[in-house]
Tab-separated table of C-alpha atoms in Angstrom:
chain	number	residue	atom	x	y	z
A	1	LYS	CA	-7.527	-9.035	-34.169
A	2	ASN	CA	-5.870	-7.254	-31.751
A	3	TRP	CA	-8.996	-6.855	-29.700
A	4	VAL	CA	-8.983	-11.054	-29.980
A	5	LEU	CA	-5.587	-11.207	-28.845
A	6	LEU	CA	-5.457	-8.678	-25.873
A	7	LEU	CA	-8.762	-10.647	-24.773
A	8	ARG	CA	-6.776	-13.998	-24.782
A	9	ALA	CA	-3.788	-12.688	-23.391
A	10	ASN	CA	-6.126	-11.621	-20.458
A	11	LEU	CA	-7.248	-14.884	-20.173
A	12	ASN	CA	-3.913	-16.493	-20.168
A	13	MET	CA	-2.926	-14.398	-17.261
A	14	TYR	CA	-6.037	-15.342	-14.891
A	15	LYS	CA	-5.432	-18.525	-15.959
A	16	GLY	CA	-1.051	-18.874	-15.171
A	17	GLU	CA	0.332	-19.829	-18.547
A	18	PHE	CA	2.448	-16.030	-18.643
A	19	THR	CA	3.858	-17.289	-22.054
A	20	LYS	CA	1.146	-17.022	-23.838
A	21	SER	CA	0.208	-13.794	-22.331
A	22	ILE	CA	3.704	-12.454	-23.347
A	23	LEU	CA	3.368	-13.622	-26.784
A	24	ASP	CA	0.521	-12.319	-27.499
A	25	TYR	CA	1.315	-8.965	-26.506
A	26	ASN	CA	4.515	-9.331	-28.282
A	27	GLU	CA	1.761	-9.872	-31.511
A	28	VAL	CA	-0.257	-6.927	-30.901
A	29	LEU	CA	3.343	-4.433	-30.175
A	30	THR	CA	4.220	-5.783	-33.671
A	31	THR	CA	1.516	-3.558	-35.433
A	32	ASP	CA	0.862	-0.989	-32.941
A	33	SER	CA	3.901	-0.524	-30.852
A	34	ALA	CA	2.399	2.696	-28.975
A	35	SER	CA	-0.761	-0.011	-27.307
A	36	PHE	CA	-0.923	0.531	-23.147
A	37	ASN	CA	-3.441	-2.367	-22.537
A	38	ALA	CA	0.045	-4.342	-24.771
A	39	ASN	CA	2.927	-2.645	-23.709
A	40	PHE	CA	2.050	-2.606	-19.422
A	41	GLY	CA	0.473	-5.969	-20.200
A	42	LYS	CA	3.410	-7.225	-21.333
A	43	ALA	CA	5.550	-5.931	-18.001
A	44	ASN	CA	2.027	-7.294	-15.875
A	45	ALA	CA	2.927	-10.591	-17.292
A	46	LEU	CA	6.389	-10.855	-16.632
A	47	PHE	CA	6.699	-9.957	-13.072
A	48	ALA	CA	4.073	-12.642	-13.009
A	49	TYR	CA	6.749	-15.401	-14.454
A	50	GLU	CA	9.273	-13.548	-12.535
A	51	LYS	CA	11.220	-12.278	-14.849
A	52	TYR	CA	12.164	-9.030	-13.049
A	53	ASP	CA	14.182	-6.796	-15.096
A	54	GLU	CA	12.488	-7.552	-18.559
A	55	ALA	CA	9.420	-6.468	-16.707
A	56	TYR	CA	11.136	-3.166	-15.226
A	57	LYS	CA	12.562	-2.280	-19.178
A	58	ALA	CA	8.678	-3.659	-20.266
A	59	ALA	CA	7.186	-0.097	-17.360
A	60	LEU	CA	9.876	1.723	-18.977
A	61	LYS	CA	8.401	1.301	-22.568
A	62	THR	CA	5.511	1.604	-21.829
A	63	LEU	CA	6.417	5.667	-20.387
A	64	GLU	CA	7.819	6.363	-23.225
A	65	TYR	CA	4.150	6.074	-25.183
A	66	HIS	CA	1.949	7.083	-22.253
A	67	LYS	CA	4.169	9.574	-19.956
A	68	ASN	CA	3.875	10.035	-16.398
A	69	GLN	CA	1.365	7.059	-16.243
A	70	LYS	CA	-0.041	6.487	-12.283
A	71	ASP	CA	-0.203	2.475	-12.808
A	72	VAL	CA	2.980	2.339	-14.126
A	73	LEU	CA	5.008	4.222	-11.634
A	74	ASN	CA	3.102	2.846	-9.167
A	75	PHE	CA	4.660	-0.716	-10.778
A	76	ILE	CA	8.219	0.560	-10.770
A	77	GLN	CA	7.973	1.327	-7.539
A	78	ARG	CA	6.669	-2.058	-6.543
A	79	ILE	CA	9.963	-3.445	-8.193
A	80	ASP	CA	12.080	-1.438	-6.721
A	81	ILE	CA	10.676	-2.059	-3.191
A	82	LYS	CA	10.884	-5.614	-3.814
A	83	PHE	CA	14.842	-5.399	-4.369
A	84	ILE	CA	15.790	-3.359	-1.504
A	85	PRO	CA	17.038	-4.590	1.905
A	86	SER	CA	14.970	-5.016	3.991
A	87	VAL	CA	14.596	-6.339	8.006
A	88	GLU	CA	11.284	-9.002	9.475
A	89	ASN	CA	11.433	-9.044	13.224
A	90	LYS	CA	8.496	-11.241	14.935
A	91	THR	CA	8.383	-11.675	18.716
A	92	ALA	CA	5.839	-14.354	20.142
A	93	VAL	CA	4.574	-15.041	23.881
A	94	SER	CA	3.060	-18.060	24.168
A	95	VAL	CA	1.827	-20.747	27.155
A	96	ASP	CA	0.239	-24.506	27.758
A	97	ILE	CA	-1.497	-26.160	30.495
A	98	GLY	CA	1.886	-27.709	31.652
A	99	ASN	CA	2.898	-24.863	33.443
A	100	ASN	CA	4.833	-23.650	30.384
A	101	SER	CA	5.511	-20.290	29.193
A	102	SER	CA	7.649	-19.556	26.466
A	103	VAL	CA	8.896	-15.890	24.654
A	104	SER	CA	10.608	-16.332	20.970
A	105	ASN	CA	12.214	-13.151	19.003
A	106	ASN	CA	12.793	-14.196	15.151
A	107	THR	CA	14.981	-12.193	12.811
A	108	LEU	CA	15.567	-11.969	9.677
A	109	LEU	CA	17.520	-9.917	7.043
A	110	ILE	CA	16.976	-10.287	3.539
A	111	PHE	CA	19.765	-8.105	1.252
A	112	PRO	CA	19.309	-8.572	-2.298
A	113	LEU	CA	22.427	-8.208	-5.186
A	114	SER	CA	20.312	-8.865	-7.837
A	115	THR	CA	16.937	-9.592	-9.065
A	116	LYS	CA	18.502	-13.505	-8.720
A	117	PHE	CA	20.502	-13.678	-5.374
A	118	SER	CA	19.976	-12.367	-2.299
A	119	LEU	CA	22.292	-12.707	1.131
A	120	LEU	CA	20.067	-13.931	4.406
A	121	GLY	CA	20.552	-13.328	7.600
A	122	ASP	CA	18.132	-14.931	9.786
A	123	VAL	CA	18.913	-14.943	13.956
A	124	ASN	CA	16.223	-16.858	16.346
A	125	TYR	CA	16.117	-16.448	20.735
A	126	ARG	CA	13.576	-18.515	22.237
A	127	ASN	CA	13.429	-18.212	26.509
A	128	THR	CA	11.541	-21.275	28.116
A	129	SER	CA	10.341	-21.407	31.995
A	130	ASN	CA	8.176	-23.794	33.743
A	131	THR	CA	7.190	-23.093	37.170
A	132	ILE	CA	6.389	-25.800	38.259
A	133	SER	CA	10.085	-26.984	37.888
A	134	ASN	CA	11.059	-23.673	38.350
A	135	SER	CA	13.614	-24.445	35.694
A	136	LYS	CA	14.526	-22.303	32.356
A	137	ALA	CA	16.115	-22.789	29.590
A	138	ALA	CA	16.932	-21.112	25.991
A	139	SER	CA	17.739	-21.838	22.467
A	140	THR	CA	19.508	-19.702	19.922
A	141	ASN	CA	19.821	-20.377	16.405
A	142	LEU	CA	22.556	-18.103	14.013
A	143	LEU	CA	22.314	-19.159	10.301
A	144	GLY	CA	23.790	-17.135	7.082
A	145	GLY	CA	22.789	-18.261	3.470
A	146	PHE	CA	21.305	-16.919	0.332
A	147	THR	CA	18.483	-17.442	-1.564
A	148	TYR	CA	18.624	-18.335	-5.794
A	149	GLN	CA	16.503	-18.041	-8.442
A	150	ILE	CA	17.981	-20.493	-11.043
A	151	GLN	CA	14.649	-20.014	-13.492
A	152	SER	CA	11.464	-18.934	-12.921
A	153	TYR	CA	9.242	-20.669	-10.920
A	154	SER	CA	12.603	-22.249	-9.810
A	155	HIS	CA	14.484	-21.167	-6.723
A	156	LEU	CA	17.247	-22.463	-3.937
A	157	LYS	CA	17.312	-21.182	-0.450
A	158	VAL	CA	20.372	-22.412	1.953
A	159	LYS	CA	21.406	-21.099	5.582
A	160	VAL	CA	23.820	-22.859	7.794
A	161	GLY	CA	24.321	-21.915	10.537
A	162	SER	CA	25.290	-22.885	14.525
A	163	GLY	CA	22.859	-23.523	17.093
A	164	PHE	CA	23.448	-23.147	21.076
A	165	SER	CA	20.977	-24.397	24.001
A	166	ASN	CA	21.605	-23.297	27.398
A	167	SER	CA	20.025	-24.877	30.341
A	168	GLU	CA	20.972	-24.985	34.177
A	169	ILE	CA	21.833	-28.483	33.834
A	170	ARG	CA	23.920	-28.343	30.098
A	171	ASP	CA	24.347	-26.380	27.368
A	172	TYR	CA	24.419	-27.825	23.825
A	173	SER	CA	26.049	-26.744	20.755
A	174	ASN	CA	25.350	-28.177	16.755
A	175	ILE	CA	25.000	-27.156	13.048
A	176	THR	CA	21.952	-26.228	12.084
A	177	SER	CA	21.006	-25.700	8.598
A	178	GLU	CA	18.064	-24.587	6.423
A	179	VAL	CA	17.477	-26.181	2.568
A	180	THR	CA	14.875	-25.549	0.343
A	181	PHE	CA	14.205	-26.016	-3.461
A	182	LYS	CA	11.186	-24.822	-4.647
A	183	THR	CA	9.489	-24.860	-8.238
A	184	ARG	CA	6.352	-24.989	-10.447
A	185	PRO	CA	6.771	-28.962	-12.101
A	186	PHE	CA	3.144	-27.532	-14.638
A	187	SER	CA	0.279	-24.633	-14.921
A	188	GLN	CA	-1.349	-24.597	-11.404
A	189	HIS	CA	0.867	-26.785	-9.533
A	190	SER	CA	4.287	-26.517	-7.128
A	191	LEU	CA	6.700	-28.454	-5.729
A	192	GLU	CA	8.944	-28.356	-2.765
A	193	ILE	CA	11.335	-30.031	-1.187
A	194	GLY	CA	13.737	-29.183	1.722
A	195	SER	CA	15.547	-30.747	4.669
A	196	VAL	CA	15.403	-28.543	8.163
A	197	ARG	CA	18.046	-29.440	11.156
A	198	LYS	CA	17.086	-27.972	14.140
A	199	PHE	CA	17.337	-27.379	17.957
A	200	GLU	CA	14.219	-29.037	19.926
A	201	ASN	CA	13.115	-26.064	21.850
A	202	PHE	CA	9.468	-25.765	22.464
A	203	ASN	CA	9.614	-26.108	26.510
A	204	THR	CA	12.790	-26.376	29.164
A	205	ASP	CA	12.681	-29.866	29.195
A	206	LEU	CA	13.071	-30.569	25.600
A	207	ILE	CA	15.938	-28.346	25.298
A	208	GLU	CA	17.590	-29.453	28.554
A	209	LYS	CA	17.823	-33.416	26.828
A	210	GLY	CA	19.303	-31.034	23.490
A	211	ILE	CA	17.768	-33.206	20.540
A	212	ILE	CA	18.361	-32.255	17.121
A	213	HIS	CA	15.814	-33.074	14.714
A	214	ASN	CA	16.763	-33.563	11.000
A	215	HIS	CA	13.401	-33.382	8.656
A	216	PHE	CA	13.380	-33.937	5.109
A	217	TYR	CA	10.017	-32.867	3.544
A	218	LEU	CA	8.188	-32.995	-0.154
A	219	ASN	CA	5.197	-30.846	-0.947
A	220	TYR	CA	3.212	-30.645	-3.837
A	221	ASN	CA	0.115	-28.813	-4.681
A	222	ILE	CA	-2.599	-29.147	-7.665
A	223	ASN	CA	-4.633	-25.824	-7.732
A	224	THR	CA	-7.707	-25.809	-10.765
A	225	HIS	CA	-9.645	-22.974	-11.821
A	226	PHE	CA	-13.386	-24.612	-10.697
A	227	ASN	CA	-12.533	-24.777	-7.098
A	228	LEU	CA	-10.929	-27.817	-6.373
A	229	GLY	CA	-6.877	-28.492	-5.063
A	230	TRP	CA	-5.181	-31.359	-4.187
A	231	PHE	CA	-2.317	-31.291	-2.224
A	232	THR	CA	-0.092	-34.104	-0.588
A	233	GLN	CA	2.929	-34.224	1.808
A	234	TYR	CA	5.445	-36.721	2.935
A	235	TYR	CA	7.703	-35.473	5.860
A	236	PHE	CA	10.046	-37.770	7.509
A	237	ARG	CA	11.128	-36.381	11.173
A	238	GLY	CA	14.489	-37.746	12.760
A	239	SER	CA	16.130	-37.211	15.859
A	240	ARG	CA	18.719	-37.833	18.000
A	241	TRP	CA	19.996	-37.090	21.882
A	242	ARG	CA	23.343	-35.160	22.236
A	243	LYS	CA	25.129	-36.495	25.192
A	244	ARG	CA	27.760	-34.275	24.518
A	245	SER	CA	28.066	-31.108	27.005
């Protein structure tokens, strides 16, 4: 019966089995096309399954039977906000016991062209100083790239650009990059593989040395429904010193 299907669909939503929920909601709609719980439940399941275009259509379908329903209107607005251009800016000030101080600023521009593809712009600046050696140095990282949703829960992010390090001793510049692939091989499992190439800019001394890091990592996370999880990480950290000024 429909009320049993709705309960099972709701349970599978909590369990993260969104495709099973969608099937149950569709079955309810074959006999009760105006059902609010089935129509709006399907929209939420599609959204959770990262089928944003279909979720939007399901929400509009719900409004055909339930005019100006507040929860549905808020849901549509949430999708609209998710895919408008945005700018994120973070500024931080730090000090340590080695008399190092720094001011850093990171600005990220996200410009969606569709629900699956977005352009990225990333500017990172860090200014450091040391009161003992009276030295100063700064680093700037300029990156551009994109994110692409290959399919539900599978995302590729690529950013490539240039890094610049400036100090009283010498200046450096080199290619920097960030590549990340995220997916869910199974329900409640998540896998992330990536590589990062960047300048070491923690303090003045490290910036002066012009160290370039090449990181490779793999993160695997398992969640359960009984308050137990498992996180595994492999991290390879390689670096080399720049001699060219």
